[in-house]
Amino acid sequence: MCDVITPTMLAVASMSMGAATAGMQIHGQRQQAKTQAKVQKNASAAERQRYLQEVSSMRVQQGQEEVAAAQKINESARKAREARATARVSAGEAGVAGLSVDALINDLTKQEAEFNFATQQQLEMNDVGRTMQLENAGLSFTNNMLRINKPIEQPDYLGAAISGAQTGMSTYSTLK
């Protein structure tokens, strides 16, 4: 008995081959989309963590600068009180009183105020710079998230079906 391949059997085999090809393409495209989504999710989480650490670091630095400035101002106030007290006692022991002692006390108070003002002004300038750094960090975060989370190409069902049909037709033509 001789095995005969009928045109119907040939057509069914060709269509099956085309359908299998289309199915494999769709499966591959789905897997690729899932993998890309997972990669984007992980990269997004890492970028969020990086951004939070950057901002946190800036805020810690800000707090340290504020503490240091407060310590400088307190030290300045203590030294100014000591200098004024020493000046009063020295002037009293020397028998000096009046406007010259008042002028010396006022000069010491003025020096303290100028130091405190300069320290506060430096702190404010640091805050302006930090605000700009925070804005830049926010822009970098946004740009990185946009770069990471580009649209994921979804399975092309029509393209896979057309490719499968072409494969089936090619197989049919070859086997015929």
mmCIF file with all atom_site columns, N, CA, C and O in Angstrom, residues 111-164:
data_model
loop_
_atom_site.group_PDB
_atom_site.id
_atom_site.type_symbol
_atom_site.label_atom_id
_atom_site.label_alt_id
_atom_site.label_comp_id
_atom_site.label_asym_id
_atom_site.label_entity_id
_atom_site.label_seq_id
_atom_site.pdbx_PDB_ins_code
_atom_site.Cartn_x
_atom_site.Cartn_y
_atom_site.Cartn_z
_atom_site.occupancy
_atom_site.B_iso_or_equiv
_atom_site.pdbx_formal_charge
_atom_site.auth_seq_id
_atom_site.auth_comp_id
_atom_site.auth_asym_id
_atom_site.auth_atom_id
_atom_site.pdbx_PDB_model_num
ATOM 1   N N  . GLN A 1 111 ? 29.715 94.035 66.450 1.00 0.00 ? 111 GLN A N  1
ATOM 2   C CA . GLN A 1 111 ? 30.512 92.950 65.883 1.00 0.00 ? 111 GLN A CA 1
ATOM 3   C C  . GLN A 1 111 ? 29.772 91.609 65.999 1.00 0.00 ? 111 GLN A C  1
ATOM 4   O O  . GLN A 1 111 ? 29.777 90.804 65.062 1.00 0.00 ? 111 GLN A O  1
ATOM 5   N N  . GLU A 1 112 ? 29.137 91.389 67.137 1.00 0.00 ? 112 GLU A N  1
ATOM 6   C CA . GLU A 1 112 ? 28.358 90.159 67.336 1.00 0.00 ? 112 GLU A CA 1
ATOM 7   C C  . GLU A 1 112 ? 27.207 90.091 66.329 1.00 0.00 ? 112 GLU A C  1
ATOM 8   O O  . GLU A 1 112 ? 26.983 89.058 65.699 1.00 0.00 ? 112 GLU A O  1
ATOM 9   N N  . ALA A 1 113 ? 26.500 91.210 66.168 1.00 0.00 ? 113 ALA A N  1
ATOM 10  C CA . ALA A 1 113 ? 25.360 91.247 65.234 1.00 0.00 ? 113 ALA A CA 1
ATOM 11  C C  . ALA A 1 113 ? 25.822 91.019 63.794 1.00 0.00 ? 113 ALA A C  1
ATOM 12  O O  . ALA A 1 113 ? 25.168 90.293 63.028 1.00 0.00 ? 113 ALA A O  1
ATOM 13  N N  . GLU A 1 114 ? 26.953 91.597 63.412 1.00 0.00 ? 114 GLU A N  1
ATOM 14  C CA . GLU A 1 114 ? 27.477 91.418 62.059 1.00 0.00 ? 114 GLU A CA 1
ATOM 15  C C  . GLU A 1 114 ? 27.862 89.951 61.817 1.00 0.00 ? 114 GLU A C  1
ATOM 16  O O  . GLU A 1 114 ? 27.583 89.404 60.748 1.00 0.00 ? 114 GLU A O  1
ATOM 17  N N  . PHE A 1 115 ? 28.485 89.337 62.814 1.00 0.00 ? 115 PHE A N  1
ATOM 18  C CA . PHE A 1 115 ? 28.856 87.923 62.683 1.00 0.00 ? 115 PHE A CA 1
ATOM 19  C C  . PHE A 1 115 ? 27.602 87.063 62.542 1.00 0.00 ? 115 PHE A C  1
ATOM 20  O O  . PHE A 1 115 ? 27.538 86.180 61.682 1.00 0.00 ? 115 PHE A O  1
ATOM 21  N N  . ASN A 1 116 ? 26.612 87.316 63.396 1.00 0.00 ? 116 ASN A N  1
ATOM 22  C CA . ASN A 1 116 ? 25.365 86.541 63.340 1.00 0.00 ? 116 ASN A CA 1
ATOM 23  C C  . ASN A 1 116 ? 24.662 86.731 61.995 1.00 0.00 ? 116 ASN A C  1
ATOM 24  O O  . ASN A 1 116 ? 24.152 85.768 61.409 1.00 0.00 ? 116 ASN A O  1
ATOM 25  N N  . PHE A 1 117 ? 24.652 87.980 61.505 1.00 0.00 ? 117 PHE A N  1
ATOM 26  C CA . PHE A 1 117 ? 24.019 88.260 60.218 1.00 0.00 ? 117 PHE A CA 1
ATOM 27  C C  . PHE A 1 117 ? 24.745 87.515 59.097 1.00 0.00 ? 117 PHE A C  1
ATOM 28  O O  . PHE A 1 117 ? 24.113 86.898 58.236 1.00 0.00 ? 117 PHE A O  1
ATOM 29  N N  . ALA A 1 118 ? 26.081 87.557 59.099 1.00 0.00 ? 118 ALA A N  1
ATOM 30  C CA . ALA A 1 118 ? 26.867 86.869 58.062 1.00 0.00 ? 118 ALA A CA 1
ATOM 31  C C  . ALA A 1 118 ? 26.627 85.363 58.111 1.00 0.00 ? 118 ALA A C  1
ATOM 32  O O  . ALA A 1 118 ? 26.498 84.711 57.067 1.00 0.00 ? 118 ALA A O  1
ATOM 33  N N  . THR A 1 119 ? 26.538 84.815 59.322 1.00 0.00 ? 119 THR A N  1
ATOM 34  C CA . THR A 1 119 ? 26.299 83.376 59.466 1.00 0.00 ? 119 THR A CA 1
ATOM 35  C C  . THR A 1 119 ? 24.917 83.011 58.926 1.00 0.00 ? 119 THR A C  1
ATOM 36  O O  . THR A 1 119 ? 24.767 82.022 58.201 1.00 0.00 ? 119 THR A O  1
ATOM 37  N N  . GLN A 1 120 ? 23.904 83.801 59.269 1.00 0.00 ? 120 GLN A N  1
ATOM 38  C CA . GLN A 1 120 ? 22.541 83.542 58.771 1.00 0.00 ? 120 GLN A CA 1
ATOM 39  C C  . GLN A 1 120 ? 22.461 83.707 57.253 1.00 0.00 ? 120 GLN A C  1
ATOM 40  O O  . GLN A 1 120 ? 21.799 82.928 56.562 1.00 0.00 ? 120 GLN A O  1
ATOM 41  N N  . GLN A 1 121 ? 23.157 84.729 56.753 1.00 0.00 ? 121 GLN A N  1
ATOM 42  C CA . GLN A 1 121 ? 23.148 84.969 55.306 1.00 0.00 ? 121 GLN A CA 1
ATOM 43  C C  . GLN A 1 121 ? 23.797 83.789 54.566 1.00 0.00 ? 121 GLN A C  1
ATOM 44  O O  . GLN A 1 121 ? 23.295 83.351 53.529 1.00 0.00 ? 121 GLN A O  1
ATOM 45  N N  . GLN A 1 122 ? 24.895 83.262 55.110 1.00 0.00 ? 122 GLN A N  1
ATOM 46  C CA . GLN A 1 122 ? 25.546 82.104 54.495 1.00 0.00 ? 122 GLN A CA 1
ATOM 47  C C  . GLN A 1 122 ? 24.607 80.903 54.499 1.00 0.00 ? 122 GLN A C  1
ATOM 48  O O  . GLN A 1 122 ? 24.510 80.160 53.529 1.00 0.00 ? 122 GLN A O  1
ATOM 49  N N  . LEU A 1 123 ? 23.884 80.717 55.598 1.00 0.00 ? 123 LEU A N  1
ATOM 50  C CA . LEU A 1 123 ? 22.928 79.617 55.707 1.00 0.00 ? 123 LEU A CA 1
ATOM 51  C C  . LEU A 1 123 ? 21.824 79.762 54.654 1.00 0.00 ? 123 LEU A C  1
ATOM 52  O O  . LEU A 1 123 ? 21.435 78.780 54.014 1.00 0.00 ? 123 LEU A O  1
ATOM 53  N N  . GLU A 1 124 ? 21.348 80.984 54.463 1.00 0.00 ? 124 GLU A N  1
ATOM 54  C CA . GLU A 1 124 ? 20.308 81.229 53.452 1.00 0.00 ? 124 GLU A CA 1
ATOM 55  C C  . GLU A 1 124 ? 20.832 80.970 52.042 1.00 0.00 ? 124 GLU A C  1
ATOM 56  O O  . GLU A 1 124 ? 20.130 80.403 51.199 1.00 0.00 ? 124 GLU A O  1
ATOM 57  N N  . MET A 1 125 ? 22.081 81.365 51.765 1.00 0.00 ? 125 MET A N  1
ATOM 58  C CA . MET A 1 125 ? 22.660 81.102 50.441 1.00 0.00 ? 125 MET A CA 1
ATOM 59  C C  . MET A 1 125 ? 22.815 79.603 50.221 1.00 0.00 ? 125 MET A C  1
ATOM 60  O O  . MET A 1 125 ? 22.574 79.112 49.112 1.00 0.00 ? 125 MET A O  1
ATOM 61  N N  . ASN A 1 126 ? 23.208 78.891 51.267 1.00 0.00 ? 126 ASN A N  1
ATOM 62  C CA . ASN A 1 126 ? 23.298 77.434 51.160 1.00 0.00 ? 126 ASN A CA 1
ATOM 63  C C  . ASN A 1 126 ? 21.929 76.838 50.841 1.00 0.00 ? 126 ASN A C  1
ATOM 64  O O  . ASN A 1 126 ? 21.821 75.897 50.051 1.00 0.00 ? 126 ASN A O  1
ATOM 65  N N  . ASP A 1 127 ? 20.883 77.391 51.467 1.00 0.00 ? 127 ASP A N  1
ATOM 66  C CA . ASP A 1 127 ? 19.525 76.889 51.222 1.00 0.00 ? 127 ASP A CA 1
ATOM 67  C C  . ASP A 1 127 ? 19.086 77.148 49.781 1.00 0.00 ? 127 ASP A C  1
ATOM 68  O O  . ASP A 1 127 ? 18.419 76.309 49.173 1.00 0.00 ? 127 ASP A O  1
ATOM 69  N N  . VAL A 1 128 ? 19.448 78.292 49.236 1.00 0.00 ? 128 VAL A N  1
ATOM 70  C CA . VAL A 1 128 ? 19.112 78.592 47.834 1.00 0.00 ? 128 VAL A CA 1
ATOM 71  C C  . VAL A 1 128 ? 19.811 77.582 46.915 1.00 0.00 ? 128 VAL A C  1
ATOM 72  O O  . VAL A 1 128 ? 19.196 77.015 46.006 1.00 0.00 ? 128 VAL A O  1
ATOM 73  N N  . GLY A 1 129 ? 21.089 77.345 47.169 1.00 0.00 ? 129 GLY A N  1
ATOM 74  C CA . GLY A 1 129 ? 21.826 76.358 46.376 1.00 0.00 ? 129 GLY A CA 1
ATOM 75  C C  . GLY A 1 129 ? 21.234 74.969 46.516 1.00 0.00 ? 129 GLY A C  1
ATOM 76  O O  . GLY A 1 129 ? 21.114 74.226 45.538 1.00 0.00 ? 129 GLY A O  1
ATOM 77  N N  . ARG A 1 130 ? 20.837 74.623 47.723 1.00 0.00 ? 130 ARG A N  1
ATOM 78  C CA . ARG A 1 130 ? 20.255 73.298 47.960 1.00 0.00 ? 130 ARG A CA 1
ATOM 79  C C  . ARG A 1 130 ? 18.899 73.168 47.260 1.00 0.00 ? 130 ARG A C  1
ATOM 80  O O  . ARG A 1 130 ? 18.589 72.122 46.698 1.00 0.00 ? 130 ARG A O  1
ATOM 81  N N  . THR A 1 131 ? 18.129 74.237 47.267 1.00 0.00 ? 131 THR A N  1
ATOM 82  C CA . THR A 1 131 ? 16.837 74.203 46.561 1.00 0.00 ? 131 THR A CA 1
ATOM 83  C C  . THR A 1 131 ? 17.066 73.927 45.078 1.00 0.00 ? 131 THR A C  1
ATOM 84  O O  . THR A 1 131 ? 16.345 73.123 44.471 1.00 0.00 ? 131 THR A O  1
ATOM 85  N N  . MET A 1 132 ? 18.090 74.561 44.517 1.00 0.00 ? 132 MET A N  1
ATOM 86  C CA . MET A 1 132 ? 18.404 74.312 43.105 1.00 0.00 ? 132 MET A CA 1
ATOM 87  C C  . MET A 1 132 ? 18.860 72.869 42.907 1.00 0.00 ? 132 MET A C  1
ATOM 88  O O  . MET A 1 132 ? 18.480 72.230 41.920 1.00 0.00 ? 132 MET A O  1
ATOM 89  N N  . GLN A 1 133 ? 19.657 72.341 43.826 1.00 0.00 ? 133 GLN A N  1
ATOM 90  C CA . GLN A 1 133 ? 20.099 70.946 43.730 1.00 0.00 ? 133 GLN A CA 1
ATOM 91  C C  . GLN A 1 133 ? 18.903 69.994 43.820 1.00 0.00 ? 133 GLN A C  1
ATOM 92  O O  . GLN A 1 133 ? 18.847 69.001 43.089 1.00 0.00 ? 133 GLN A O  1
ATOM 93  N N  . LEU A 1 134 ? 17.965 70.297 44.719 1.00 0.00 ? 134 LEU A N  1
ATOM 94  C CA . LEU A 1 134 ? 16.779 69.444 44.854 1.00 0.00 ? 134 LEU A CA 1
ATOM 95  C C  . LEU A 1 134 ? 15.925 69.474 43.585 1.00 0.00 ? 134 LEU A C  1
ATOM 96  O O  . LEU A 1 134 ? 15.403 68.446 43.155 1.00 0.00 ? 134 LEU A O  1
ATOM 97  N N  . GLU A 1 135 ? 15.793 70.659 42.993 1.00 0.00 ? 135 GLU A N  1
ATOM 98  C CA . GLU A 1 135 ? 15.038 70.762 41.743 1.00 0.00 ? 135 GLU A CA 1
ATOM 99  C C  . GLU A 1 135 ? 15.725 69.962 40.637 1.00 0.00 ? 135 GLU A C  1
ATOM 100 O O  . GLU A 1 135 ? 15.069 69.257 39.871 1.00 0.00 ? 135 GLU A O  1
ATOM 101 N N  . ASN A 1 136 ? 17.060 70.074 40.562 1.00 0.00 ? 136 ASN A N  1
ATOM 102 C CA . ASN A 1 136 ? 17.808 69.306 39.556 1.00 0.00 ? 136 ASN A CA 1
ATOM 103 C C  . ASN A 1 136 ? 17.675 67.805 39.802 1.00 0.00 ? 136 ASN A C  1
ATOM 104 O O  . ASN A 1 136 ? 17.545 67.026 38.853 1.00 0.00 ? 136 ASN A O  1
ATOM 105 N N  . ALA A 1 137 ? 17.707 67.408 41.072 1.00 0.00 ? 137 ALA A N  1
ATOM 106 C CA . ALA A 1 137 ? 17.540 65.986 41.391 1.00 0.00 ? 137 ALA A CA 1
ATOM 107 C C  . ALA A 1 137 ? 16.152 65.508 40.958 1.00 0.00 ? 137 ALA A C  1
ATOM 108 O O  . ALA A 1 137 ? 16.013 64.408 40.429 1.00 0.00 ? 137 ALA A O  1
ATOM 109 N N  . GLY A 1 138 ? 15.138 66.346 41.169 1.00 0.00 ? 138 GLY A N  1
ATOM 110 C CA . GLY A 1 138 ? 13.780 65.997 40.748 1.00 0.00 ? 138 GLY A CA 1
ATOM 111 C C  . GLY A 1 138 ? 13.670 65.872 39.235 1.00 0.00 ? 138 GLY A C  1
ATOM 112 O O  . GLY A 1 138 ? 13.042 64.941 38.719 1.00 0.00 ? 138 GLY A O  1
ATOM 113 N N  . LEU A 1 139 ? 14.306 66.794 38.513 1.00 0.00 ? 139 LEU A N  1
ATOM 114 C CA . LEU A 1 139 ? 14.290 66.722 37.050 1.00 0.00 ? 139 LEU A CA 1
ATOM 115 C C  . LEU A 1 139 ? 15.040 65.478 36.563 1.00 0.00 ? 139 LEU A C  1
ATOM 116 O O  . LEU A 1 139 ? 14.588 64.805 35.634 1.00 0.00 ? 139 LEU A O  1
ATOM 117 N N  . SER A 1 140 ? 16.172 65.186 37.185 1.00 0.00 ? 140 SER A N  1
ATOM 118 C CA . SER A 1 140 ? 16.929 63.984 36.809 1.00 0.00 ? 140 SER A CA 1
ATOM 119 C C  . SER A 1 140 ? 16.102 62.732 37.058 1.00 0.00 ? 140 SER A C  1
ATOM 120 O O  . SER A 1 140 ? 16.089 61.819 36.243 1.00 0.00 ? 140 SER A O  1
ATOM 121 N N  . PHE A 1 141 ? 15.414 62.713 38.207 1.00 0.00 ? 141 PHE A N  1
ATOM 122 C CA . PHE A 1 141 ? 14.550 61.575 38.530 1.00 0.00 ? 141 PHE A CA 1
ATOM 123 C C  . PHE A 1 141 ? 13.476 61.402 37.459 1.00 0.00 ? 141 PHE A C  1
ATOM 124 O O  . PHE A 1 141 ? 13.269 60.301 36.941 1.00 0.00 ? 141 PHE A O  1
ATOM 125 N N  . THR A 1 142 ? 12.817 62.497 37.111 1.00 0.00 ? 142 THR A N  1
ATOM 126 C CA . THR A 1 142 ? 11.755 62.434 36.098 1.00 0.00 ? 142 THR A CA 1
ATOM 127 C C  . THR A 1 142 ? 12.313 61.966 34.760 1.00 0.00 ? 142 THR A C  1
ATOM 128 O O  . THR A 1 142 ? 11.721 61.081 34.117 1.00 0.00 ? 142 THR A O  1
ATOM 129 N N  . ASN A 1 143 ? 13.440 62.528 34.348 1.00 0.00 ? 143 ASN A N  1
ATOM 130 C CA . ASN A 1 143 ? 14.042 62.125 33.066 1.00 0.00 ? 143 ASN A CA 1
ATOM 131 C C  . ASN A 1 143 ? 14.458 60.656 33.084 1.00 0.00 ? 143 ASN A C  1
ATOM 132 O O  . ASN A 1 143 ? 14.260 59.939 32.098 1.00 0.00 ? 143 ASN A O  1
ATOM 133 N N  . ASN A 1 144 ? 15.030 60.208 34.196 1.00 0.00 ? 144 ASN A N  1
ATOM 134 C CA . ASN A 1 144 ? 15.423 58.796 34.293 1.00 0.00 ? 144 ASN A CA 1
ATOM 135 C C  . ASN A 1 144 ? 14.210 57.881 34.248 1.00 0.00 ? 144 ASN A C  1
ATOM 136 O O  . ASN A 1 144 ? 14.246 56.819 33.617 1.00 0.00 ? 144 ASN A O  1
ATOM 137 N N  . MET A 1 145 ? 13.133 58.278 34.916 1.00 0.00 ? 145 MET A N  1
ATOM 138 C CA . MET A 1 145 ? 11.919 57.450 34.898 1.00 0.00 ? 145 MET A CA 1
ATOM 139 C C  . MET A 1 145 ? 11.320 57.395 33.491 1.00 0.00 ? 145 MET A C  1
ATOM 140 O O  . MET A 1 145 ? 10.849 56.337 33.059 1.00 0.00 ? 145 MET A O  1
ATOM 141 N N  . LEU A 1 146 ? 11.363 58.508 32.778 1.00 0.00 ? 146 LEU A N  1
ATOM 142 C CA . LEU A 1 146 ? 10.864 58.509 31.390 1.00 0.00 ? 146 LEU A CA 1
ATOM 143 C C  . LEU A 1 146 ? 11.737 57.633 30.498 1.00 0.00 ? 146 LEU A C  1
ATOM 144 O O  . LEU A 1 146 ? 11.233 56.916 29.634 1.00 0.00 ? 146 LEU A O  1
ATOM 145 N N  . ARG A 1 147 ? 13.053 57.686 30.726 1.00 0.00 ? 147 ARG A N  1
ATOM 146 C CA . ARG A 1 147 ? 13.973 56.865 29.934 1.00 0.00 ? 147 ARG A CA 1
ATOM 147 C C  . ARG A 1 147 ? 13.755 55.380 30.235 1.00 0.00 ? 147 ARG A C  1
ATOM 148 O O  . ARG A 1 147 ? 13.756 54.548 29.336 1.00 0.00 ? 147 ARG A O  1
ATOM 149 N N  . ILE A 1 148 ? 13.541 55.061 31.499 1.00 0.00 ? 148 ILE A N  1
ATOM 150 C CA . ILE A 1 148 ? 13.353 53.667 31.908 1.00 0.00 ? 148 ILE A CA 1
ATOM 151 C C  . ILE A 1 148 ? 12.024 53.116 31.410 1.00 0.00 ? 148 ILE A C  1
ATOM 152 O O  . ILE A 1 148 ? 11.944 51.994 30.912 1.00 0.00 ? 148 ILE A O  1
ATOM 153 N N  . ASN A 1 149 ? 10.971 53.893 31.553 1.00 0.00 ? 149 ASN A N  1
ATOM 154 C CA . ASN A 1 149 ? 9.610  53.387 31.324 1.00 0.00 ? 149 ASN A CA 1
ATOM 155 C C  . ASN A 1 149 ? 9.059  53.770 29.955 1.00 0.00 ? 149 ASN A C  1
ATOM 156 O O  . ASN A 1 149 ? 7.980  54.330 29.844 1.00 0.00 ? 149 ASN A O  1
ATOM 157 N N  . LYS A 1 150 ? 9.814  53.425 28.930 1.00 0.00 ? 150 LYS A N  1
ATOM 158 C CA . LYS A 1 150 ? 9.310  53.631 27.569 1.00 0.00 ? 150 LYS A CA 1
ATOM 159 C C  . LYS A 1 150 ? 8.192  52.621 27.315 1.00 0.00 ? 150 LYS A C  1
ATOM 160 O O  . LYS A 1 150 ? 8.172  51.554 27.928 1.00 0.00 ? 150 LYS A O  1
ATOM 161 N N  . PRO A 1 151 ? 7.272  52.960 26.424 1.00 0.00 ? 151 PRO A N  1
ATOM 162 C CA . PRO A 1 151 ? 6.172  52.023 26.152 1.00 0.00 ? 151 PRO A CA 1
ATOM 163 C C  . PRO A 1 151 ? 6.696  50.648 25.726 1.00 0.00 ? 151 PRO A C  1
ATOM 164 O O  . PRO A 1 151 ? 7.674  50.544 24.988 1.00 0.00 ? 151 PRO A O  1
ATOM 165 N N  . ILE A 1 152 ? 6.030  49.640 26.223 1.00 0.00 ? 152 ILE A N  1
ATOM 166 C CA . ILE A 1 152 ? 6.403  48.255 25.911 1.00 0.00 ? 152 ILE A CA 1
ATOM 167 C C  . ILE A 1 152 ? 5.604  47.811 24.697 1.00 0.00 ? 152 ILE A C  1
ATOM 168 O O  . ILE A 1 152 ? 4.383  47.939 24.670 1.00 0.00 ? 152 ILE A O  1
ATOM 169 N N  . GLU A 1 153 ? 6.312  47.289 23.721 1.00 0.00 ? 153 GLU A N  1
ATOM 170 C CA . GLU A 1 153 ? 5.647  46.812 22.517 1.00 0.00 ? 153 GLU A CA 1
ATOM 171 C C  . GLU A 1 153 ? 4.827  45.569 22.864 1.00 0.00 ? 153 GLU A C  1
ATOM 172 O O  . GLU A 1 153 ? 5.342  44.611 23.433 1.00 0.00 ? 153 GLU A O  1
ATOM 173 N N  . GLN A 1 154 ? 3.560  45.618 22.514 1.00 0.00 ? 154 GLN A N  1
ATOM 174 C CA . GLN A 1 154 ? 2.651  44.512 22.806 1.00 0.00 ? 154 GLN A CA 1
ATOM 175 C C  . GLN A 1 154 ? 2.654  43.514 21.642 1.00 0.00 ? 154 GLN A C  1
ATOM 176 O O  . GLN A 1 154 ? 3.077  43.838 20.533 1.00 0.00 ? 154 GLN A O  1
ATOM 177 N N  . PRO A 1 155 ? 2.194  42.301 21.906 1.00 0.00 ? 155 PRO A N  1
ATOM 178 C CA . PRO A 1 155 ? 2.170  41.298 20.825 1.00 0.00 ? 155 PRO A CA 1
ATOM 179 C C  . PRO A 1 155 ? 1.399  41.806 19.604 1.00 0.00 ? 155 PRO A C  1
ATOM 180 O O  . PRO A 1 155 ? 0.351  42.435 19.734 1.00 0.00 ? 155 PRO A O  1
ATOM 181 N N  . ASP A 1 156 ? 1.944  41.530 18.442 1.00 0.00 ? 156 ASP A N  1
ATOM 182 C CA . ASP A 1 156 ? 1.330  41.935 17.177 1.00 0.00 ? 156 ASP A CA 1
ATOM 183 C C  . ASP A 1 156 ? 0.574  40.735 16.620 1.00 0.00 ? 156 ASP A C  1
ATOM 184 O O  . ASP A 1 156 ? 1.120  39.921 15.867 1.00 0.00 ? 156 ASP A O  1
ATOM 185 N N  . TYR A 1 157 ? -0.697 40.632 17.004 1.00 0.00 ? 157 TYR A N  1
ATOM 186 C CA . TYR A 1 157 ? -1.501 39.479 16.606 1.00 0.00 ? 157 TYR A CA 1
ATOM 187 C C  . TYR A 1 157 ? -1.710 39.434 15.102 1.00 0.00 ? 157 TYR A C  1
ATOM 188 O O  . TYR A 1 157 ? -1.588 38.380 14.482 1.00 0.00 ? 157 TYR A O  1
ATOM 189 N N  . LEU A 1 158 ? -2.006 40.560 14.510 1.00 0.00 ? 158 LEU A N  1
ATOM 190 C CA . LEU A 1 158 ? -2.247 40.607 13.067 1.00 0.00 ? 158 LEU A CA 1
ATOM 191 C C  . LEU A 1 158 ? -0.976 40.257 12.304 1.00 0.00 ? 158 LEU A C  1
ATOM 192 O O  . LEU A 1 158 ? -1.002 39.450 11.366 1.00 0.00 ? 158 LEU A O  1
ATOM 193 N N  . GLY A 1 159 ? 0.148  40.858 12.730 1.00 0.00 ? 159 GLY A N  1
ATOM 194 C CA . GLY A 1 159 ? 1.425  40.567 12.068 1.00 0.00 ? 159 GLY A CA 1
ATOM 195 C C  . GLY A 1 159 ? 1.784  39.092 12.190 1.00 0.00 ? 159 GLY A C  1
ATOM 196 O O  . GLY A 1 159 ? 2.273  38.481 11.229 1.00 0.00 ? 159 GLY A O  1
ATOM 197 N N  . ALA A 1 160 ? 1.548  38.509 13.380 1.00 0.00 ? 160 ALA A N  1
ATOM 198 C CA . ALA A 1 160 ? 1.844  37.090 13.577 1.00 0.00 ? 160 ALA A CA 1
ATOM 199 C C  . ALA A 1 160 ? 0.933  36.238 12.696 1.00 0.00 ? 160 ALA A C  1
ATOM 200 O O  . ALA A 1 160 ? 1.379  35.239 12.111 1.00 0.00 ? 160 ALA A O  1
ATOM 201 N N  . ALA A 1 161 ? -0.344 36.628 12.579 1.00 0.00 ? 161 ALA A N  1
ATOM 202 C CA . ALA A 1 161 ? -1.276 35.868 11.753 1.00 0.00 ? 161 ALA A CA 1
ATOM 203 C C  . ALA A 1 161 ? -0.866 35.937 10.279 1.00 0.00 ? 161 ALA A C  1
ATOM 204 O O  . ALA A 1 161 ? -0.882 34.917 9.566  1.00 0.00 ? 161 ALA A O  1
ATOM 205 N N  . ILE A 1 162 ? -0.476 37.123 9.833  1.00 0.00 ? 162 ILE A N  1
ATOM 206 C CA . ILE A 1 162 ? -0.045 37.275 8.437  1.00 0.00 ? 162 ILE A CA 1
ATOM 207 C C  . ILE A 1 162 ? 1.230  36.473 8.191  1.00 0.00 ? 162 ILE A C  1
ATOM 208 O O  . ILE A 1 162 ? 1.353  35.760 7.188  1.00 0.00 ? 162 ILE A O  1
ATOM 209 N N  . SER A 1 163 ? 2.180  36.568 9.121  1.00 0.00 ? 163 SER A N  1
ATOM 210 C CA . SER A 1 163 ? 3.424  35.802 8.994  1.00 0.00 ? 163 SER A CA 1
ATOM 211 C C  . SER A 1 163 ? 3.145  34.303 8.992  1.00 0.00 ? 163 SER A C  1
ATOM 212 O O  . SER A 1 163 ? 3.736  33.544 8.212  1.00 0.00 ? 163 SER A O  1
ATOM 213 N N  . GLY A 1 164 ? 2.230  33.879 9.858  1.00 0.00 ? 164 GLY A N  1
ATOM 214 C CA . GLY A 1 164 ? 1.850  32.463 9.904  1.00 0.00 ? 164 GLY A CA 1
ATOM 215 C C  . GLY A 1 164 ? 1.206  32.026 8.607  1.00 0.00 ? 164 GLY A C  1
ATOM 216 O O  . GLY A 1 164 ? 1.486  30.929 8.089  1.00 0.00 ? 164 GLY A O  1
#
